[in-house]
Coordinates of C-alpha atoms in Angstrom, one line a residue:
Chain A
M309 CA 44.5 14.5 -13.4
I310 CA 41.8 16.2 -11.7
H311 CA 39.8 13.0 -11.6
L312 CA 42.6 11.6 -10.2
F313 CA 43.1 14.2 -7.4
K314 CA 39.6 14.3 -6.5
K315 CA 39.6 10.6 -5.7
K316 CA 42.7 11.0 -3.2
K317 CA 40.6 13.9 -1.5
K318 CA 37.7 11.5 -0.9
K319 CA 39.4 8.9 0.2
D320 CA 41.2 10.8 3.2
T321 CA 37.6 12.2 3.9
R322 CA 36.1 8.7 4.0
P323 CA 37.1 8.0 8.0
K324 CA 35.8 11.0 9.0
G325 CA 32.4 10.6 8.0
G326 CA 32.3 6.8 8.7
I327 CA 32.5 5.7 12.2
R328 CA 35.9 4.7 13.4
L329 CA 35.3 2.5 16.6
P330 CA 31.8 1.8 17.5
Y331 CA 32.4 2.6 21.4
V332 CA 29.1 2.8 21.9
G333 CA 27.6 -0.6 20.0
F334 CA 30.7 -2.6 21.4
F335 CA 29.3 -1.4 25.0
C336 CA 25.7 -2.3 24.1
L337 CA 27.2 -5.5 23.1
G338 CA 28.8 -6.1 25.9
I339 CA 26.0 -5.4 28.4
F340 CA 23.9 -7.6 26.3
F341 CA 26.6 -10.5 26.2
L342 CA 27.4 -9.9 30.5
A343 CA 23.5 -10.4 30.6
V344 CA 23.2 -13.7 28.4
I345 CA 26.6 -15.2 29.5
F346 CA 26.2 -14.7 33.4
A347 CA 22.2 -14.7 33.9
D348 CA 22.0 -17.0 36.6
V349 CA 24.8 -15.0 38.4
I350 CA 24.1 -11.5 37.9
A351 CA 20.0 -11.8 38.5
P352 CA 18.8 -11.0 41.8
Y353 CA 16.0 -12.9 41.7
D354 CA 14.3 -16.2 39.7
P355 CA 12.8 -14.6 37.1
Q356 CA 10.1 -17.1 37.1
E357 CA 9.2 -17.0 41.0
G358 CA 6.5 -14.3 41.6
D359 CA 5.4 -12.8 45.1
L360 CA 2.3 -11.7 45.2
F361 CA 2.6 -9.5 48.5
S362 CA 5.1 -7.5 46.6
S363 CA 3.5 -7.0 43.6
T364 CA 3.6 -3.9 41.2
I365 CA 6.6 -2.2 43.4
P366 CA 8.0 1.0 41.4
P367 CA 11.7 1.3 40.8
V368 CA 14.1 2.1 43.2
W369 CA 13.9 5.9 42.3
Q370 CA 10.5 6.5 42.8
E371 CA 8.5 7.1 45.8
E372 CA 7.3 3.8 47.0
G373 CA 10.4 1.8 45.2
S374 CA 12.9 -0.4 47.1
L375 CA 16.4 -1.3 46.6
A376 CA 15.4 -4.6 46.8
H377 CA 13.9 -4.8 43.3
I378 CA 15.9 -2.1 41.4
L379 CA 13.9 -2.0 38.3
G380 CA 10.6 -2.7 40.3
T381 CA 8.1 -5.4 40.2
D382 CA 5.0 -6.7 37.8
M383 CA 1.5 -7.8 38.9
L384 CA 2.7 -11.0 39.8
G385 CA 5.4 -9.7 42.2
R386 CA 8.2 -10.9 39.6
D387 CA 11.2 -8.9 39.5
V388 CA 11.8 -6.6 36.1
L389 CA 14.8 -6.4 36.1
S390 CA 15.5 -10.3 36.6
R391 CA 13.1 -11.2 33.8
I392 CA 15.0 -8.8 31.4
I393 CA 18.6 -10.6 32.5
H394 CA 16.9 -13.9 31.4
G395 CA 14.8 -12.2 28.4
S396 CA 18.4 -11.6 26.6
R397 CA 19.0 -15.5 26.3
M398 CA 15.5 -15.7 24.7
S399 CA 15.9 -13.1 22.5
L400 CA 19.8 -14.2 21.5
L401 CA 18.5 -17.8 20.9
I402 CA 15.3 -17.3 18.5
S403 CA 17.1 -14.5 16.5
V404 CA 20.5 -16.7 16.4
G405 CA 18.1 -19.4 15.4
C406 CA 16.4 -17.7 12.5
I407 CA 19.4 -16.7 11.1
L408 CA 21.4 -20.0 11.3
F409 CA 18.3 -21.4 9.7
Y410 CA 17.6 -18.9 6.7
G411 CA 21.5 -18.3 6.6
S412 CA 22.1 -21.8 5.6
I413 CA 19.4 -22.2 3.4
G414 CA 20.3 -19.2 1.7
V415 CA 24.2 -19.9 1.6
T416 CA 23.7 -23.1 -0.1
L417 CA 21.3 -22.2 -2.9
G418 CA 23.1 -19.0 -3.1
L419 CA 26.1 -21.3 -3.8
I420 CA 24.4 -23.7 -5.9
S421 CA 22.9 -21.0 -8.1
G422 CA 25.8 -19.3 -8.6
F423 CA 28.2 -22.1 -9.6
M424 CA 25.6 -24.3 -11.4
G425 CA 24.0 -21.4 -13.6
G426 CA 22.0 -21.9 -16.5
R427 CA 18.5 -23.8 -15.2
T428 CA 19.1 -24.4 -12.2
D429 CA 20.1 -20.8 -11.3
M430 CA 16.7 -19.4 -13.3
V431 CA 14.6 -21.8 -11.0
I432 CA 16.1 -20.8 -8.1
M433 CA 16.3 -17.2 -8.5
R434 CA 12.4 -17.2 -9.7
M435 CA 11.5 -19.0 -6.4
A436 CA 13.5 -16.1 -4.6
D437 CA 11.4 -13.6 -6.1
L438 CA 8.0 -15.3 -5.6
W439 CA 8.7 -15.8 -2.0
L440 CA 9.8 -12.3 -1.7
S441 CA 6.5 -11.5 -2.9
L442 CA 5.2 -13.5 0.5
P443 CA 5.7 -11.4 3.8
A444 CA 6.7 -13.1 6.3
I445 CA 3.9 -11.9 9.0
I446 CA 1.7 -13.2 6.5
V447 CA 3.2 -17.1 6.5
L448 CA 3.7 -16.4 10.3
F449 CA -0.2 -16.0 11.0
M450 CA -1.0 -19.2 8.9
L451 CA 1.6 -21.2 10.8
A452 CA 0.4 -20.0 14.0
S453 CA -3.2 -20.7 13.3
V454 CA -2.7 -24.0 12.3
H455 CA 0.3 -25.0 14.8
G456 CA -0.4 -22.3 17.8
P457 CA 2.1 -19.5 18.4
S458 CA 5.6 -20.4 20.1
A459 CA 9.2 -19.7 19.7
K460 CA 9.4 -22.6 17.2
T461 CA 7.1 -21.3 15.1
I462 CA 8.8 -17.9 15.3
I463 CA 12.2 -19.1 14.1
L464 CA 10.4 -22.1 11.8
T465 CA 8.7 -19.1 9.9
F466 CA 11.5 -16.4 9.7
G467 CA 13.9 -19.7 8.8
I468 CA 11.6 -20.4 5.7
M469 CA 11.0 -17.0 4.5
G470 CA 14.5 -15.1 5.1
W471 CA 16.8 -16.9 2.6
P472 CA 16.2 -15.3 -0.7
N473 CA 18.2 -11.9 0.4
Y474 CA 21.0 -14.6 1.3
A475 CA 21.1 -16.5 -1.8
R476 CA 21.0 -13.4 -4.0
I477 CA 24.0 -11.7 -2.1
V478 CA 26.2 -15.2 -2.5
R479 CA 25.3 -15.9 -5.8
G480 CA 26.4 -12.5 -6.9
E481 CA 29.7 -13.1 -4.7
C482 CA 29.5 -16.7 -6.1
L483 CA 29.4 -15.9 -10.0
S484 CA 32.8 -13.7 -9.5
L485 CA 34.3 -16.1 -7.9
K486 CA 34.0 -18.8 -10.1
E487 CA 36.1 -17.2 -13.1
R488 CA 39.2 -17.1 -10.6
D489 CA 42.2 -18.9 -11.4
F490 CA 42.0 -20.7 -7.9
V491 CA 38.8 -22.2 -8.7
R492 CA 39.8 -23.1 -12.2
L493 CA 42.5 -24.8 -10.7
A494 CA 40.8 -26.8 -8.4
R495 CA 38.5 -28.1 -11.7
V496 CA 42.0 -29.0 -13.2
A497 CA 42.9 -30.9 -10.2
G498 CA 39.8 -33.0 -10.6
C499 CA 37.8 -31.4 -7.4
S500 CA 34.0 -32.2 -7.5
K501 CA 31.5 -30.0 -7.7
L502 CA 30.3 -30.1 -4.2
R503 CA 34.0 -29.4 -2.9
I504 CA 34.9 -26.5 -5.2
M505 CA 31.6 -24.8 -3.6
F506 CA 31.5 -25.7 0.0
S507 CA 35.3 -25.6 0.3
H508 CA 37.0 -23.1 -2.2
I509 CA 34.5 -20.9 -2.9
L510 CA 32.5 -20.6 0.6
P511 CA 35.5 -19.6 3.0
N512 CA 36.1 -16.8 0.6
I513 CA 32.3 -15.4 1.2
M514 CA 32.6 -16.0 4.6
N515 CA 33.2 -12.1 5.2
T516 CA 30.2 -11.1 3.4
I517 CA 28.1 -13.7 5.3
I518 CA 29.1 -12.7 8.8
I519 CA 28.5 -8.9 8.1
M520 CA 24.9 -9.7 6.4
A521 CA 24.4 -11.9 9.8
T522 CA 25.3 -9.1 11.8
I523 CA 23.4 -6.4 10.6
E524 CA 20.4 -8.7 10.1
I525 CA 20.1 -9.8 13.8
G526 CA 19.0 -6.4 14.8
G527 CA 16.4 -6.4 12.7
I528 CA 15.4 -9.8 13.5
I529 CA 15.5 -9.4 17.2
V530 CA 12.9 -6.5 16.6
L531 CA 10.4 -8.4 14.2
T532 CA 10.7 -11.4 16.3
A533 CA 9.9 -9.0 19.6
S534 CA 6.9 -7.9 18.0
M535 CA 5.5 -10.9 16.9
S536 CA 5.8 -12.2 20.9
F537 CA 4.4 -8.9 21.4
L538 CA 1.0 -9.2 19.3
G539 CA 0.9 -12.9 20.8
L540 CA 1.7 -14.6 17.9
G541 CA 5.3 -15.6 19.7
T542 CA 6.6 -16.8 22.7
Q543 CA 3.5 -17.7 25.3
P544 CA 3.9 -16.7 28.9
P545 CA 5.5 -17.5 31.8
S546 CA 8.6 -17.5 29.6
C547 CA 10.9 -14.3 29.8
D548 CA 10.7 -12.9 26.3
W549 CA 11.1 -8.8 25.8
G550 CA 7.9 -8.4 23.5
L551 CA 5.9 -10.6 25.6
M552 CA 7.0 -8.4 28.7
L553 CA 5.7 -5.7 26.9
A554 CA 2.5 -7.2 25.8
E555 CA 1.5 -7.9 29.5
G556 CA 2.7 -4.7 30.8
R557 CA 0.9 -2.8 28.4
Q558 CA -2.2 -3.7 30.2
Y559 CA -1.1 -1.8 33.3
I560 CA 0.4 1.4 31.4
T561 CA -1.5 3.8 33.3
Y562 CA -0.2 3.0 37.0
A563 CA 2.8 1.1 36.0
S564 CA 5.0 2.3 33.3
W565 CA 8.3 0.8 34.5
L566 CA 7.1 -2.7 33.2
V567 CA 6.7 -1.5 29.2
T568 CA 9.2 1.0 29.4
F569 CA 12.6 -1.3 30.6
P570 CA 11.7 -3.9 28.5
G571 CA 11.7 -1.9 25.4
L572 CA 14.9 -0.4 26.5
A573 CA 16.6 -3.5 26.8
I574 CA 15.7 -4.0 23.0
V575 CA 16.7 -1.2 22.0
I576 CA 20.2 -1.2 23.5
T577 CA 20.8 -4.6 22.1
V578 CA 19.4 -3.9 19.0
L579 CA 21.5 -0.2 18.6
G580 CA 24.7 -2.7 19.6
F581 CA 24.2 -5.3 17.2
N582 CA 23.4 -2.5 14.1
L583 CA 26.5 -0.1 14.9
T584 CA 28.8 -3.1 15.1
G585 CA 27.6 -4.3 12.0
D586 CA 27.7 -1.2 10.3
W587 CA 31.4 -1.1 11.6
L588 CA 32.3 -4.5 10.6
R589 CA 30.9 -3.7 6.7
E590 CA 32.9 -0.7 6.7
I591 CA 36.3 -2.6 7.8
L592 CA 35.5 -5.6 5.7
D593 CA 33.5 -4.8 3.0
P594 CA 34.0 -0.9 2.3
K595 CA 32.1 -1.2 -1.5
Q596 CA 29.2 -2.8 -0.3
K597 CA 26.7 0.0 -0.5
L598 CA 24.5 0.9 2.5
R599 CA 21.1 -0.9 2.3
Chain B
M1176 CA 9.1 -3.8 -23.9
Q1177 CA 5.2 -5.6 -24.7
G1178 CA 7.2 -9.0 -24.3
Y1179 CA 8.7 -7.7 -21.0
I1180 CA 5.2 -6.3 -19.3
L1181 CA 4.0 -9.8 -20.5
K1182 CA 6.5 -11.9 -18.8
R1183 CA 6.2 -9.8 -15.7
I1184 CA 2.2 -10.2 -15.5
L1185 CA 2.6 -13.7 -16.4
I1186 CA 5.1 -14.2 -13.3
A1187 CA 2.6 -12.2 -11.1
M1188 CA -0.2 -14.6 -12.0
F1189 CA 1.7 -17.6 -11.2
T1190 CA 3.0 -16.0 -7.9
I1191 CA -0.6 -15.5 -6.5
F1192 CA -1.2 -18.9 -8.1
A1193 CA 1.0 -20.2 -5.8
V1194 CA 0.1 -18.3 -2.8
L1195 CA -3.4 -19.6 -3.6
T1196 CA -2.0 -23.4 -3.5
V1197 CA 0.1 -22.9 -0.6
V1198 CA -2.8 -21.2 2.2
F1199 CA -5.1 -24.2 0.9
F1200 CA -3.1 -26.5 1.9
I1201 CA -1.6 -25.0 4.6
F1202 CA -4.9 -24.8 6.4
R1203 CA -6.2 -27.7 5.1
L1204 CA -3.7 -29.7 6.3
G1205 CA -2.7 -28.5 9.5
P1206 CA -3.6 -30.7 12.7
A1207 CA -6.2 -28.4 13.7
D1208 CA -9.8 -29.3 12.7
P1209 CA -11.7 -26.4 11.3
V1210 CA -15.1 -28.2 12.1
A1211 CA -14.2 -28.7 16.0
V1212 CA -12.9 -25.4 15.7
M1213 CA -16.2 -23.8 14.8
L1214 CA -18.3 -25.8 17.0
P1215 CA -19.8 -24.6 20.3
P1216 CA -18.7 -26.7 23.1
N1217 CA -21.8 -28.3 23.4
A1218 CA -22.4 -29.5 19.7
T1219 CA -23.6 -33.1 18.8
P1220 CA -22.1 -35.3 16.3
Q1221 CA -25.0 -34.2 13.6
D1222 CA -23.9 -30.7 14.3
A1223 CA -20.3 -31.7 13.5
E1224 CA -21.2 -34.1 10.3
N1225 CA -23.4 -30.8 9.0
L1226 CA -21.3 -28.5 9.0
T1227 CA -18.5 -30.9 7.5
K1228 CA -21.3 -31.3 4.7
K1229 CA -21.9 -27.3 4.6
F1230 CA -17.9 -26.9 3.8
G1231 CA -17.8 -29.7 1.7
L1232 CA -14.8 -31.1 4.0
D1233 CA -16.3 -34.5 3.1
Q1234 CA -14.6 -34.9 0.0
P1235 CA -11.8 -36.0 -1.5
L1236 CA -8.8 -33.5 -1.2
M1237 CA -8.4 -32.5 -4.8
V1238 CA -12.3 -31.9 -5.6
Q1239 CA -12.0 -29.4 -2.0
Y1240 CA -8.9 -27.8 -4.0
T1241 CA -10.4 -26.9 -7.0
N1242 CA -13.7 -26.1 -5.9
Y1243 CA -11.4 -23.5 -3.7
L1244 CA -10.0 -22.6 -6.7
K1245 CA -13.5 -21.9 -8.6
N1246 CA -14.5 -20.1 -6.0
A1247 CA -11.5 -17.9 -5.2
F1248 CA -11.8 -16.9 -9.2
K1249 CA -15.2 -15.5 -8.5
G1250 CA -14.0 -13.8 -5.4
D1251 CA -15.9 -16.2 -3.0
F1252 CA -13.2 -17.0 0.0
G1253 CA -15.8 -18.3 2.7
T1254 CA -17.8 -16.9 5.0
S1255 CA -16.7 -14.8 8.4
F1256 CA -17.8 -17.6 11.5
R1257 CA -18.0 -14.0 13.6
F1258 CA -19.5 -11.7 11.3
N1259 CA -21.4 -14.5 9.1
E1260 CA -20.7 -12.8 6.1
P1261 CA -18.0 -13.1 3.5
A1262 CA -14.8 -13.1 4.6
L1263 CA -13.7 -10.7 1.3
K1264 CA -16.8 -8.0 2.0
V1265 CA -16.0 -7.8 5.9
L1266 CA -11.9 -7.3 4.6
F1267 CA -12.9 -4.6 2.0
E1268 CA -15.3 -2.9 4.9
R1269 CA -12.1 -2.2 7.5
F1270 CA -9.6 -1.7 4.5
P1271 CA -10.0 2.0 3.8
A1272 CA -8.5 3.0 7.3
T1273 CA -5.9 0.9 6.7
L1274 CA -5.2 2.5 3.6
Q1275 CA -5.7 6.3 4.9
L1276 CA -3.0 5.5 7.3
G1277 CA -0.8 3.8 5.4
L1278 CA -0.9 6.8 2.9
V1279 CA -0.4 9.3 5.3
A1280 CA 2.5 7.3 6.8
F1281 CA 3.9 6.6 2.9
V1282 CA 4.1 10.7 2.4
I1283 CA 5.6 11.5 5.6
S1284 CA 8.5 8.7 5.2
V1285 CA 9.0 9.4 1.2
L1286 CA 8.8 13.2 2.2
V1287 CA 11.5 13.2 5.0
G1288 CA 13.4 10.5 3.8
L1289 CA 13.7 12.0 0.1
S1290 CA 14.8 15.4 1.4
V1291 CA 16.6 14.3 4.5
G1292 CA 18.5 11.9 2.5
I1293 CA 19.6 14.5 -0.1
I1294 CA 20.7 16.8 1.7
S1295 CA 22.8 15.1 3.5
A1296 CA 24.5 13.8 0.8
V1297 CA 24.8 17.6 -1.0
K1298 CA 26.6 18.9 2.3
P1299 CA 28.2 15.8 4.1
D1300 CA 29.0 16.0 7.2
S1301 CA 26.9 18.9 7.8
F1302 CA 24.5 19.6 10.8
I1303 CA 21.4 17.9 9.0
D1304 CA 23.7 15.0 7.7
R1305 CA 24.6 14.5 11.5
I1306 CA 20.7 14.4 12.6
G1307 CA 19.8 12.5 9.6
R1308 CA 22.4 10.0 10.4
L1309 CA 21.2 9.8 13.9
V1310 CA 17.2 9.4 12.6
A1311 CA 18.4 6.6 10.1
L1312 CA 20.1 5.0 13.4
A1313 CA 17.2 5.4 15.5
G1314 CA 14.6 4.3 12.9
M1315 CA 16.7 1.3 12.7
S1316 CA 17.1 0.5 16.0
L1317 CA 13.5 1.5 17.9
P1318 CA 10.8 -1.2 18.0
S1319 CA 7.9 0.7 16.2
F1320 CA 6.0 -1.4 19.0
W1321 CA 7.7 0.3 21.9
V1322 CA 7.7 3.6 19.9
G1323 CA 3.8 3.3 20.2
V1324 CA 3.6 2.2 23.8
M1325 CA 5.7 4.7 24.7
L1326 CA 4.2 7.5 23.0
I1327 CA 0.9 6.8 24.4
L1328 CA 2.3 7.1 28.2
F1329 CA 3.6 10.4 27.2
F1330 CA 1.4 12.1 25.0
G1331 CA -1.9 10.1 25.9
V1332 CA -1.1 9.0 29.2
T1333 CA 1.0 11.6 31.2
L1334 CA 0.4 15.1 28.8
R1335 CA -3.2 13.8 27.7
W1336 CA -2.7 15.9 24.5
L1337 CA -3.4 13.1 21.8
P1338 CA -6.1 10.6 22.0
I1339 CA -4.6 6.9 22.6
A1340 CA -7.0 4.9 20.3
G1341 CA -9.4 5.0 17.6
K1342 CA -10.1 6.9 14.5
G1343 CA -12.0 10.1 14.2
T1344 CA -10.3 13.5 14.2
L1345 CA -6.7 14.6 12.5
A1346 CA -4.9 14.4 16.2
H1347 CA -5.9 10.6 15.8
Y1348 CA -3.6 9.8 12.8
I1349 CA -0.7 11.9 14.3
M1350 CA 1.0 9.2 16.9
P1351 CA 0.0 6.2 14.4
S1352 CA 1.3 7.4 11.7
F1353 CA 4.6 8.8 13.2
C1354 CA 5.0 5.4 14.2
M1355 CA 4.4 3.7 11.2
S1356 CA 6.9 6.1 9.3
L1357 CA 10.1 5.8 11.6
Y1358 CA 11.2 2.4 10.4
P1359 CA 10.6 3.5 6.5
I1360 CA 12.2 7.2 6.9
A1361 CA 15.4 5.6 8.3
L1362 CA 15.7 3.2 5.3
I1363 CA 14.8 6.0 2.7
T1364 CA 17.3 8.3 4.4
R1365 CA 20.2 5.7 4.2
L1366 CA 19.5 4.7 1.0
S1367 CA 18.9 7.4 -1.0
R1368 CA 22.1 9.6 0.8
S1369 CA 24.2 6.5 -0.4
S1370 CA 22.8 6.4 -3.9
M1371 CA 23.0 10.2 -4.1
L1372 CA 26.9 10.2 -2.9
D1373 CA 27.4 8.0 -5.7
A1374 CA 25.4 10.0 -8.1
L1375 CA 27.1 13.4 -7.2
K1376 CA 30.9 11.7 -7.7
S1377 CA 29.9 10.6 -11.1
D1378 CA 31.2 12.0 -14.5
Y1379 CA 28.0 13.3 -15.9
V1380 CA 27.6 15.4 -12.7
V1381 CA 30.7 17.2 -13.2
M1382 CA 29.9 17.7 -16.9
A1383 CA 27.0 19.4 -16.2
R1384 CA 28.7 21.9 -13.7
I1385 CA 31.3 22.5 -16.1
K1386 CA 28.8 23.3 -18.8
G1387 CA 27.2 25.8 -16.2
V1388 CA 24.0 24.0 -15.2
P1389 CA 22.5 25.7 -11.9
E1390 CA 23.6 23.6 -9.1
F1391 CA 19.9 23.3 -7.7
Y1392 CA 19.4 21.2 -11.6
V1393 CA 22.5 19.6 -11.3
I1394 CA 21.4 17.9 -7.6
L1395 CA 17.8 17.4 -8.7
V1396 CA 17.9 16.3 -12.3
H1397 CA 20.9 15.4 -13.2
A1398 CA 22.1 13.5 -9.7
F1399 CA 18.3 12.4 -8.4
K1400 CA 17.0 11.3 -11.7
N1401 CA 20.1 8.4 -11.7
A1402 CA 19.8 7.9 -8.3
S1403 CA 16.3 7.1 -8.0
I1404 CA 16.5 3.8 -9.2
P1405 CA 17.2 1.8 -5.9
V1406 CA 15.4 4.3 -3.9
L1407 CA 12.4 3.5 -5.8
T1408 CA 12.3 -0.4 -5.4
V1409 CA 12.5 0.7 -1.5
I1410 CA 10.0 3.3 -1.9
F1411 CA 7.6 1.0 -3.5
G1412 CA 8.3 -1.9 -1.2
I1413 CA 7.5 0.7 1.6
F1414 CA 4.1 1.1 0.5
S1415 CA 2.9 -2.7 0.4
G1416 CA 5.1 -3.0 3.8
L1417 CA 3.6 -0.3 5.6
I1418 CA -0.3 -1.9 4.6
V1419 CA 1.1 -5.5 5.5
G1420 CA 3.7 -4.8 8.6
S1421 CA 3.2 -1.9 10.1
A1422 CA -0.4 -2.1 9.8
V1423 CA -0.7 -5.2 11.7
V1424 CA 1.7 -3.7 14.8
V1425 CA 0.2 -0.6 14.8
E1426 CA -3.2 -0.6 14.3
Y1427 CA -3.2 -3.3 17.4
I1428 CA -1.7 -1.0 19.7
F1429 CA -3.4 2.2 18.4
S1430 CA -6.7 0.6 18.3
W1431 CA -7.4 1.5 14.4
P1432 CA -9.9 -0.3 12.7
G1433 CA -8.3 -1.5 10.0
I1434 CA -7.6 -5.0 8.5
G1435 CA -4.6 -5.3 11.0
R1436 CA -6.5 -5.1 13.9
L1437 CA -9.2 -7.0 11.7
V1438 CA -7.2 -9.9 11.3
M1439 CA -5.7 -9.6 14.8
E1440 CA -9.3 -10.3 16.1
S1441 CA -9.9 -13.1 13.8
Y1442 CA -7.0 -15.1 14.7
F1443 CA -7.7 -14.9 18.3
A1444 CA -11.2 -15.6 17.7
R1445 CA -9.8 -18.6 15.3
D1446 CA -12.0 -16.9 12.2
Y1447 CA -9.7 -18.5 10.0
P1448 CA -11.6 -17.3 6.9
V1449 CA -10.7 -13.9 7.6
V1450 CA -7.3 -14.7 8.2
Q1451 CA -7.3 -16.6 4.8
V1452 CA -8.5 -13.9 2.9
F1453 CA -6.2 -11.3 4.3
V1454 CA -3.6 -13.7 3.6
I1455 CA -4.3 -13.7 -0.3
F1456 CA -5.4 -10.3 -0.6
V1457 CA -2.3 -9.0 1.0
T1458 CA 0.3 -11.0 -1.2
F1459 CA -2.4 -9.5 -4.2
V1460 CA -1.2 -6.3 -3.3
V1461 CA 2.2 -7.0 -2.7
V1462 CA 2.5 -8.8 -6.1
T1463 CA 0.7 -5.8 -8.0
M1464 CA 2.8 -3.3 -6.2
N1465 CA 6.3 -5.6 -7.6
L1466 CA 4.8 -5.7 -10.9
I1467 CA 4.5 -1.6 -11.5
V1468 CA 7.7 -1.4 -10.0
D1469 CA 8.9 -3.3 -12.8
I1470 CA 7.0 -1.7 -15.3
I1471 CA 8.3 1.5 -14.1
Y1472 CA 11.7 0.4 -13.9
A1473 CA 11.8 -0.8 -17.5
Y1474 CA 10.3 2.8 -18.4
I1475 CA 13.5 4.6 -16.5
D1476 CA 16.0 2.2 -17.3
P1477 CA 16.0 0.9 -20.8
R1478 CA 19.0 -1.6 -19.8
I1479 CA 16.8 -3.5 -17.9
R1480 CA 14.1 -4.0 -21.0
Y1481 CA 17.0 -6.1 -22.8
Q1482 CA 18.2 -8.3 -20.4

């Protein structure tokens, strides 16, 4: 009796502790997607076109700042705001590229592993263990040494390296789903294994997959930006927030806006994805624990 | 138990072997010709041939591979082009610096993360819980390289309180270790909070309270011991993660003379043997750490042994 009562009380207090609607997160994501979609319209200047006569103009609120360049200009006289707005496209492209790449590998392997079971399952899970003991940055070093650093190398690296987490979670879901009646009925009806996996089980784990993707995308943005910062990712003159930070770092003593604003752009985006991801998990899948 | 440990050790050895193989083939089969990379621009074809012979690159791939494995077994991973010394020796000279910084950051993250996580779980919605959740969110969302640059800008350039680069006094540790521990703190806080919340709800905690066990013991002995298993994996994972991932970024920003900076320098100088030995060494560390975690697990939770 006491137990029952306690449970009920806990359920009532939960929303108070959890986040109800992530207004801050939605706001951040709103800004981000506005920048991605309307980059050509909003950006006041061409992000690649510099004007050496107007190099290192500080942001508008500083003494020498001008309204023409709200967030100032960099060493080559390129407008920082325009570059940040266009940079959003690059970071979305890379992060979504990574997630789609390893997500599809992970989901496929997880489905096969969970559905087939037995030896196939064992081999795939052992492979996942092996994969997890190889840090992604190491693989990036190898691939970048051999193929040269680029956005493609980053997507390839994280694409190859990221699948084990997905595979494990999908496998777990698949294990419990395959005992359910609708899967058994599908088997009786003579559906092929492939069909059961992809059109009966997969739609039922879509929720989990979407939650994972939203939660991971923030981390992936940070990771890929730090790789570009180190010079292992996108190369100049493309607009990438990590790259802008790396370029601005040399002038930190007298042009601090060159490192402040690209970083803030990353923080706003990642915050948006993280808050929204937490909220999605809370409403779609309350039983899954915070990692 | 012994069978379990033996199995884990075998898997660990196989992993290291697999990584050695992957590293060999990635570096050998890539489009870049290592000899062309190593030679100065004014080298003659004769020089190229000598160098090819010296490194045994003219031999068939399988012969090269077995030689490589033999040498690797003896601890010989080639010679650094830049330092003209064994690559492993170059790496080991720089490793203590990384280990020191990593340990400091590790201790900070575990202490702060665990205590904030536990207090948050014991008193949900309290002031500390709110702060803890904010810190966790910040740690997850702030990129460490940007935090590092901002710290340099604020404490180093503007206020001139802290040294911005290098290693020497205790003050040199403050910014890099803070920067490194930000993400781990967030991770440990979140995880220990959620697993403590689960543990505190369980029947054995209720039972302990009914028996009249002091609250302090209930939390630390009864609840925490059971909540510690998921936290432990993450903590050990963090230690190797700190030495590998964060080290590269943070050492690069703060010019810390450790292996992370070494590998960046070697990468840009195309000193591949050092990059290669770094890759192998790091994998070795990670695999060993995972092995230790697996064994500790089996001690804490007997169920795992009998799977």
